[in-house]
C-alpha atoms as a PDB file:
ATOM      1  CA  UNK A   1      94.762 201.267  84.476  1.00  0.00           C
ATOM      2  CA  UNK A   2      94.424 201.480  80.682  1.00  0.00           C
ATOM      3  CA  UNK A   3      95.758 205.038  80.683  1.00  0.00           C
ATOM      4  CA  UNK A   4      98.838 203.976  82.618  1.00  0.00           C
ATOM      5  CA  UNK A   5      99.386 201.019  80.292  1.00  0.00           C
ATOM      6  CA  UNK A   6      99.073 203.246  77.210  1.00  0.00           C
ATOM      7  CA  UNK A   7     101.714 205.697  78.391  1.00  0.00           C
ATOM      8  CA  UNK A   8     103.794 202.849  79.815  1.00  0.00           C
ATOM      9  CA  UNK A   9     103.923 201.217  76.358  1.00  0.00           C
ATOM     10  CA  UNK A  10     105.064 204.502  74.840  1.00  0.00           C
ATOM     11  CA  UNK A  11     107.760 204.870  77.519  1.00  0.00           C
ATOM     12  CA  UNK A  12     108.951 201.311  77.009  1.00  0.00           C
ATOM     13  CA  UNK A  13     109.185 201.827  73.243  1.00  0.00           C
ATOM     14  CA  UNK A  14     111.066 205.109  73.621  1.00  0.00           C
ATOM     15  CA  UNK A  15     113.340 204.415  76.591  1.00  0.00           C
ATOM     16  CA  UNK A  16     113.525 200.614  76.805  1.00  0.00           C
ATOM     17  CA  UNK A  17     113.342 198.598  80.011  1.00  0.00           C
ATOM     18  CA  UNK A  18     116.562 200.039  81.461  1.00  0.00           C
ATOM     19  CA  UNK A  19     115.660 203.676  80.820  1.00  0.00           C
ATOM     20  CA  UNK A  20     112.007 203.229  81.806  1.00  0.00           C
ATOM     21  CA  UNK A  21     110.973 206.238  83.912  1.00  0.00           C
ATOM     22  CA  UNK A  22     107.789 205.740  85.945  1.00  0.00           C
ATOM     23  CA  UNK A  23     107.624 209.412  86.959  1.00  0.00           C
ATOM     24  CA  UNK A  24     107.573 210.434  83.299  1.00  0.00           C
ATOM     25  CA  UNK A  25     104.722 207.973  82.655  1.00  0.00           C
ATOM     26  CA  UNK A  26     102.755 209.327  85.614  1.00  0.00           C
ATOM     27  CA  UNK A  27     103.200 212.929  84.433  1.00  0.00           C
ATOM     28  CA  UNK A  28     102.162 212.134  80.864  1.00  0.00           C
ATOM     29  CA  UNK A  29      99.193 210.022  82.000  1.00  0.00           C
ATOM     30  CA  UNK A  30      98.206 212.637  84.608  1.00  0.00           C
ATOM     31  CA  UNK A  31      97.738 209.844  87.144  1.00  0.00           C
ATOM     32  CA  UNK A  32      98.851 209.719  90.764  1.00  0.00           C
ATOM     33  CA  UNK A  33     101.564 207.455  92.103  1.00  0.00           C
ATOM     34  CA  UNK A  34      99.044 205.872  94.448  1.00  0.00           C
ATOM     35  CA  UNK A  35      96.936 204.817  91.464  1.00  0.00           C
ATOM     36  CA  UNK A  36      99.927 203.055  89.912  1.00  0.00           C
ATOM     37  CA  UNK A  37     100.617 201.240  93.191  1.00  0.00           C
ATOM     38  CA  UNK A  38      96.942 200.369  93.607  1.00  0.00           C
ATOM     39  CA  UNK A  39      96.719 198.752  90.177  1.00  0.00           C
ATOM     40  CA  UNK A  40     100.199 197.259  89.793  1.00  0.00           C
ATOM     41  CA  UNK A  41     101.673 196.887  93.274  1.00  0.00           C
ATOM     42  CA  UNK A  42     104.995 198.537  92.485  1.00  0.00           C
ATOM     43  CA  UNK A  43     107.268 199.759  89.676  1.00  0.00           C
ATOM     44  CA  UNK A  44     108.287 196.223  88.713  1.00  0.00           C
ATOM     45  CA  UNK A  45     104.672 195.058  88.596  1.00  0.00           C
ATOM     46  CA  UNK A  46     103.830 197.983  86.321  1.00  0.00           C
ATOM     47  CA  UNK A  47     106.738 197.323  83.951  1.00  0.00           C
ATOM     48  CA  UNK A  48     105.842 193.622  83.909  1.00  0.00           C
ATOM     49  CA  UNK A  49     102.246 194.513  82.985  1.00  0.00           C
ATOM     50  CA  UNK A  50     103.416 196.817  80.194  1.00  0.00           C
ATOM     51  CA  UNK A  51     105.771 194.165  78.837  1.00  0.00           C
ATOM     52  CA  UNK A  52     103.078 191.504  79.103  1.00  0.00           C
ATOM     53  CA  UNK A  53     100.614 193.640  77.201  1.00  0.00           C
ATOM     54  CA  UNK A  54     103.165 194.131  74.442  1.00  0.00           C
ATOM     55  CA  UNK A  55     103.997 190.430  74.246  1.00  0.00           C
ATOM     56  CA  UNK A  56     100.314 189.488  74.464  1.00  0.00           C
ATOM     57  CA  UNK A  57      99.729 191.570  71.341  1.00  0.00           C
ATOM     58  CA  UNK A  58     102.348 189.419  69.589  1.00  0.00           C
ATOM     59  CA  UNK A  59     100.665 186.243  70.842  1.00  0.00           C
ATOM     60  CA  UNK A  60      97.253 187.389  69.565  1.00  0.00           C
ATOM     61  CA  UNK A  61      98.737 188.143  66.138  1.00  0.00           C
ATOM     62  CA  UNK A  62     100.336 184.703  66.063  1.00  0.00           C
ATOM     63  CA  UNK A  63      97.062 183.023  67.054  1.00  0.00           C
ATOM     64  CA  UNK A  64      95.274 184.963  64.305  1.00  0.00           C
ATOM     65  CA  UNK A  65      97.917 183.862  61.763  1.00  0.00           C
ATOM     66  CA  UNK A  66      97.490 180.264  62.935  1.00  0.00           C
ATOM     67  CA  UNK A  67      93.724 180.513  62.472  1.00  0.00           C
ATOM     68  CA  UNK A  68      94.151 181.968  58.976  1.00  0.00           C
ATOM     69  CA  UNK A  69      96.603 179.211  58.075  1.00  0.00           C
ATOM     70  CA  UNK A  70      94.330 176.429  59.346  1.00  0.00           C
ATOM     71  CA  UNK A  71      91.353 177.904  57.459  1.00  0.00           C
ATOM     72  CA  UNK A  72      93.269 178.480  54.223  1.00  0.00           C
ATOM     73  CA  UNK A  73      94.810 175.043  53.723  1.00  0.00           C
ATOM     74  CA  UNK A  74      93.437 171.673  52.783  1.00  0.00           C
ATOM     75  CA  UNK A  75      96.181 169.949  54.777  1.00  0.00           C
ATOM     76  CA  UNK A  76      94.440 167.939  57.517  1.00  0.00           C
ATOM     77  CA  UNK A  77      97.567 168.148  59.668  1.00  0.00           C
ATOM     78  CA  UNK A  78      97.923 171.928  59.382  1.00  0.00           C
ATOM     79  CA  UNK A  79      97.473 172.595  63.095  1.00  0.00           C
ATOM     80  CA  UNK A  80     100.007 169.968  64.132  1.00  0.00           C
ATOM     81  CA  UNK A  81     102.526 171.214  61.553  1.00  0.00           C
ATOM     82  CA  UNK A  82     102.013 174.826  62.631  1.00  0.00           C
ATOM     83  CA  UNK A  83     102.461 173.836  66.286  1.00  0.00           C
ATOM     84  CA  UNK A  84     105.662 171.981  65.388  1.00  0.00           C
ATOM     85  CA  UNK A  85     106.932 175.075  63.598  1.00  0.00           C
ATOM     86  CA  UNK A  86     106.069 177.245  66.625  1.00  0.00           C
ATOM     87  CA  UNK A  87     107.937 174.866  68.937  1.00  0.00           C
ATOM     88  CA  UNK A  88     110.991 175.042  66.711  1.00  0.00           C
ATOM     89  CA  UNK A  89     110.870 178.845  66.726  1.00  0.00           C
ATOM     90  CA  UNK A  90     110.412 178.828  70.494  1.00  0.00           C
ATOM     91  CA  UNK A  91     113.884 177.322  70.751  1.00  0.00           C
ATOM     92  CA  UNK A  92     115.398 180.416  69.157  1.00  0.00           C
ATOM     93  CA  UNK A  93     116.783 183.239  71.374  1.00  0.00           C
ATOM     94  CA  UNK A  94     113.698 185.423  70.783  1.00  0.00           C
ATOM     95  CA  UNK A  95     111.447 182.626  72.072  1.00  0.00           C
ATOM     96  CA  UNK A  96     113.559 182.282  75.187  1.00  0.00           C
ATOM     97  CA  UNK A  97     113.439 186.040  75.758  1.00  0.00           C
ATOM     98  CA  UNK A  98     109.644 186.051  75.425  1.00  0.00           C
ATOM     99  CA  UNK A  99     109.325 183.239  77.970  1.00  0.00           C
ATOM    100  CA  UNK A 100     111.578 185.106  80.379  1.00  0.00           C
ATOM    101  CA  UNK A 101     109.329 188.180  80.146  1.00  0.00           C
ATOM    102  CA  UNK A 102     106.268 186.009  80.621  1.00  0.00           C
ATOM    103  CA  UNK A 103     107.848 184.341  83.643  1.00  0.00           C
ATOM    104  CA  UNK A 104     108.625 187.734  85.192  1.00  0.00           C
ATOM    105  CA  UNK A 105     105.050 188.860  84.582  1.00  0.00           C
ATOM    106  CA  UNK A 106     103.602 185.697  86.109  1.00  0.00           C
ATOM    107  CA  UNK A 107     105.849 186.108  89.143  1.00  0.00           C
ATOM    108  CA  UNK A 108     104.724 189.726  89.592  1.00  0.00           C
ATOM    109  CA  UNK A 109     101.080 188.631  89.285  1.00  0.00           C
ATOM    110  CA  UNK A 110     101.515 186.293  92.234  1.00  0.00           C
ATOM    111  CA  UNK A 111     101.571 189.314  94.539  1.00  0.00           C
ATOM    112  CA  UNK A 112      99.400 191.655  92.527  1.00  0.00           C
ATOM    113  CA  UNK A 113      95.650 190.937  92.282  1.00  0.00           C
ATOM    114  CA  UNK A 114      95.039 193.540  89.549  1.00  0.00           C
ATOM    115  CA  UNK A 115      97.808 192.144  87.365  1.00  0.00           C
ATOM    116  CA  UNK A 116      96.587 188.595  88.069  1.00  0.00           C
ATOM    117  CA  UNK A 117      93.072 189.571  86.880  1.00  0.00           C
ATOM    118  CA  UNK A 118      94.533 191.164  83.752  1.00  0.00           C
ATOM    119  CA  UNK A 119      96.562 188.035  82.988  1.00  0.00           C
ATOM    120  CA  UNK A 120      93.598 185.757  83.696  1.00  0.00           C
ATOM    121  CA  UNK A 121      91.411 187.706  81.273  1.00  0.00           C
ATOM    122  CA  UNK A 122      94.107 187.603  78.603  1.00  0.00           C
ATOM    123  CA  UNK A 123      94.508 183.877  79.226  1.00  0.00           C
ATOM    124  CA  UNK A 124      90.754 183.303  78.823  1.00  0.00           C
ATOM    125  CA  UNK A 125      90.676 185.261  75.555  1.00  0.00           C
ATOM    126  CA  UNK A 126      93.757 183.566  74.105  1.00  0.00           C
ATOM    127  CA  UNK A 127      92.551 180.111  75.116  1.00  0.00           C
ATOM    128  CA  UNK A 128      89.124 180.726  73.572  1.00  0.00           C
ATOM    129  CA  UNK A 129      90.814 181.645  70.276  1.00  0.00           C
ATOM    130  CA  UNK A 130      93.053 178.583  70.412  1.00  0.00           C
ATOM    131  CA  UNK A 131      90.053 176.344  71.228  1.00  0.00           C
ATOM    132  CA  UNK A 132      88.278 177.706  68.152  1.00  0.00           C
ATOM    133  CA  UNK A 133      91.305 176.822  66.020  1.00  0.00           C
ATOM    134  CA  UNK A 134      91.374 173.317  67.505  1.00  0.00           C
ATOM    135  CA  UNK A 135      87.675 172.880  66.673  1.00  0.00           C
ATOM    136  CA  UNK A 136      88.208 174.137  63.118  1.00  0.00           C
ATOM    137  CA  UNK A 137      91.168 171.805  62.584  1.00  0.00           C
ATOM    138  CA  UNK A 138      89.229 168.820  63.919  1.00  0.00           C
ATOM    139  CA  UNK A 139      86.216 169.668  61.741  1.00  0.00           C
ATOM    140  CA  UNK A 140      88.461 169.859  58.680  1.00  0.00           C
ATOM    141  CA  UNK A 141      89.724 166.377  59.486  1.00  0.00           C
ATOM    142  CA  UNK A 142      86.196 165.125  60.136  1.00  0.00           C
ATOM    143  CA  UNK A 143      87.179 164.052  63.632  1.00  0.00           C
ATOM    144  CA  UNK A 144      85.912 164.420  67.112  1.00  0.00           C
ATOM    145  CA  UNK A 145      88.478 165.009  69.816  1.00  0.00           C
ATOM    146  CA  UNK A 146      89.188 162.194  72.219  1.00  0.00           C
ATOM    147  CA  UNK A 147      89.808 164.701  75.002  1.00  0.00           C
ATOM    148  CA  UNK A 148      87.924 167.888  75.955  1.00  0.00           C
ATOM    149  CA  UNK A 149      88.986 170.779  73.692  1.00  0.00           C
ATOM    150  CA  UNK A 150      89.484 173.094  76.671  1.00  0.00           C
ATOM    151  CA  UNK A 151      91.749 170.522  78.319  1.00  0.00           C
ATOM    152  CA  UNK A 152      93.772 170.140  75.115  1.00  0.00           C
ATOM    153  CA  UNK A 153      94.161 173.919  74.808  1.00  0.00           C
ATOM    154  CA  UNK A 154      95.419 174.328  78.369  1.00  0.00           C
ATOM    155  CA  UNK A 155      97.670 171.285  78.176  1.00  0.00           C
ATOM    156  CA  UNK A 156      99.371 172.528  75.002  1.00  0.00           C
ATOM    157  CA  UNK A 157      99.848 175.951  76.593  1.00  0.00           C
ATOM    158  CA  UNK A 158     101.273 174.432  79.755  1.00  0.00           C
ATOM    159  CA  UNK A 159     103.705 172.363  77.686  1.00  0.00           C
ATOM    160  CA  UNK A 160     104.872 175.547  75.960  1.00  0.00           C
ATOM    161  CA  UNK A 161     105.131 177.419  79.246  1.00  0.00           C
ATOM    162  CA  UNK A 162     107.009 174.513  80.812  1.00  0.00           C
ATOM    163  CA  UNK A 163     109.845 175.144  78.413  1.00  0.00           C
ATOM    164  CA  UNK A 164     110.974 177.793  80.920  1.00  0.00           C
ATOM    165  CA  UNK A 165     112.273 174.970  83.124  1.00  0.00           C
ATOM    166  CA  UNK A 166     114.483 173.811  80.260  1.00  0.00           C
ATOM    167  CA  UNK A 167     115.614 177.410  79.672  1.00  0.00           C
ATOM    168  CA  UNK A 168     117.007 177.501  83.212  1.00  0.00           C
ATOM    169  CA  UNK A 169     119.394 174.683  82.353  1.00  0.00           C
ATOM    170  CA  UNK A 170     120.896 176.573  79.385  1.00  0.00           C
ATOM    171  CA  UNK A 171     121.574 173.236  77.671  1.00  0.00           C
ATOM    172  CA  UNK A 172     120.973 172.993  73.898  1.00  0.00           C
ATOM    173  CA  UNK A 173     120.846 169.181  73.929  1.00  0.00           C
ATOM    174  CA  UNK A 174     118.205 169.223  76.665  1.00  0.00           C
ATOM    175  CA  UNK A 175     116.286 171.812  74.629  1.00  0.00           C
ATOM    176  CA  UNK A 176     116.298 169.486  71.600  1.00  0.00           C
ATOM    177  CA  UNK A 177     115.210 166.525  73.738  1.00  0.00           C
ATOM    178  CA  UNK A 178     112.386 168.610  75.224  1.00  0.00           C
ATOM    179  CA  UNK A 179     111.302 169.726  71.745  1.00  0.00           C
ATOM    180  CA  UNK A 180     111.206 166.146  70.428  1.00  0.00           C
ATOM    181  CA  UNK A 181     109.189 164.972  73.431  1.00  0.00           C
ATOM    182  CA  UNK A 182     106.827 167.957  73.356  1.00  0.00           C
ATOM    183  CA  UNK A 183     106.175 167.404  69.640  1.00  0.00           C
ATOM    184  CA  UNK A 184     105.368 163.750  70.299  1.00  0.00           C
ATOM    185  CA  UNK A 185     102.964 164.657  73.084  1.00  0.00           C
ATOM    186  CA  UNK A 186     101.233 167.304  70.977  1.00  0.00           C
ATOM    187  CA  UNK A 187     100.900 164.931  68.010  1.00  0.00           C
ATOM    188  CA  UNK A 188      99.316 162.358  70.329  1.00  0.00           C
ATOM    189  CA  UNK A 189      96.917 164.941  71.760  1.00  0.00           C
ATOM    190  CA  UNK A 190      95.928 166.159  68.292  1.00  0.00           C
ATOM    191  CA  UNK A 191      95.480 162.667  66.847  1.00  0.00           C
ATOM    192  CA  UNK A 192      92.049 161.102  66.518  1.00  0.00           C
ATOM    193  CA  UNK A 193      90.844 158.418  68.884  1.00  0.00           C
END
């Protein structure tokens, strides 16, 4: 699976999604077609996994930057401000594109147990990192959370993922209204009891 993903990433970087050639990946990886189908279900499931892995790398880098920011500042509201900034960026075209890729990957995982396991593991790792950042931010503020940290982490992520529903409407005003409401909800979740 890792070998296929490695050569799939290279193919995606060189040929893009439209020129992506699965046969070329299989030849370079020296892996059989049946192995690709076993692990990823079909061509689309494989491409979705490759794209997810690439975007997950971006997410991990962003989480690491968030952690560094929270640790490096004396601002007690650093996490909330950083989350607000991320929500604002998510409204940009690149944020919408990333959500679309994530949506496609999640849809492919619904029919592909191997991809679902891969996504679940990535979700566990990313959530653990975000939970650590939440704990650090709360410690800096000398607060204890009023809700379970794990629940906060998953709720914030589900709010961010839910933006895909707004994306479907292709309505800038609705996007701004969602952003305002999401920011209010996240501030309330992050605030002390």
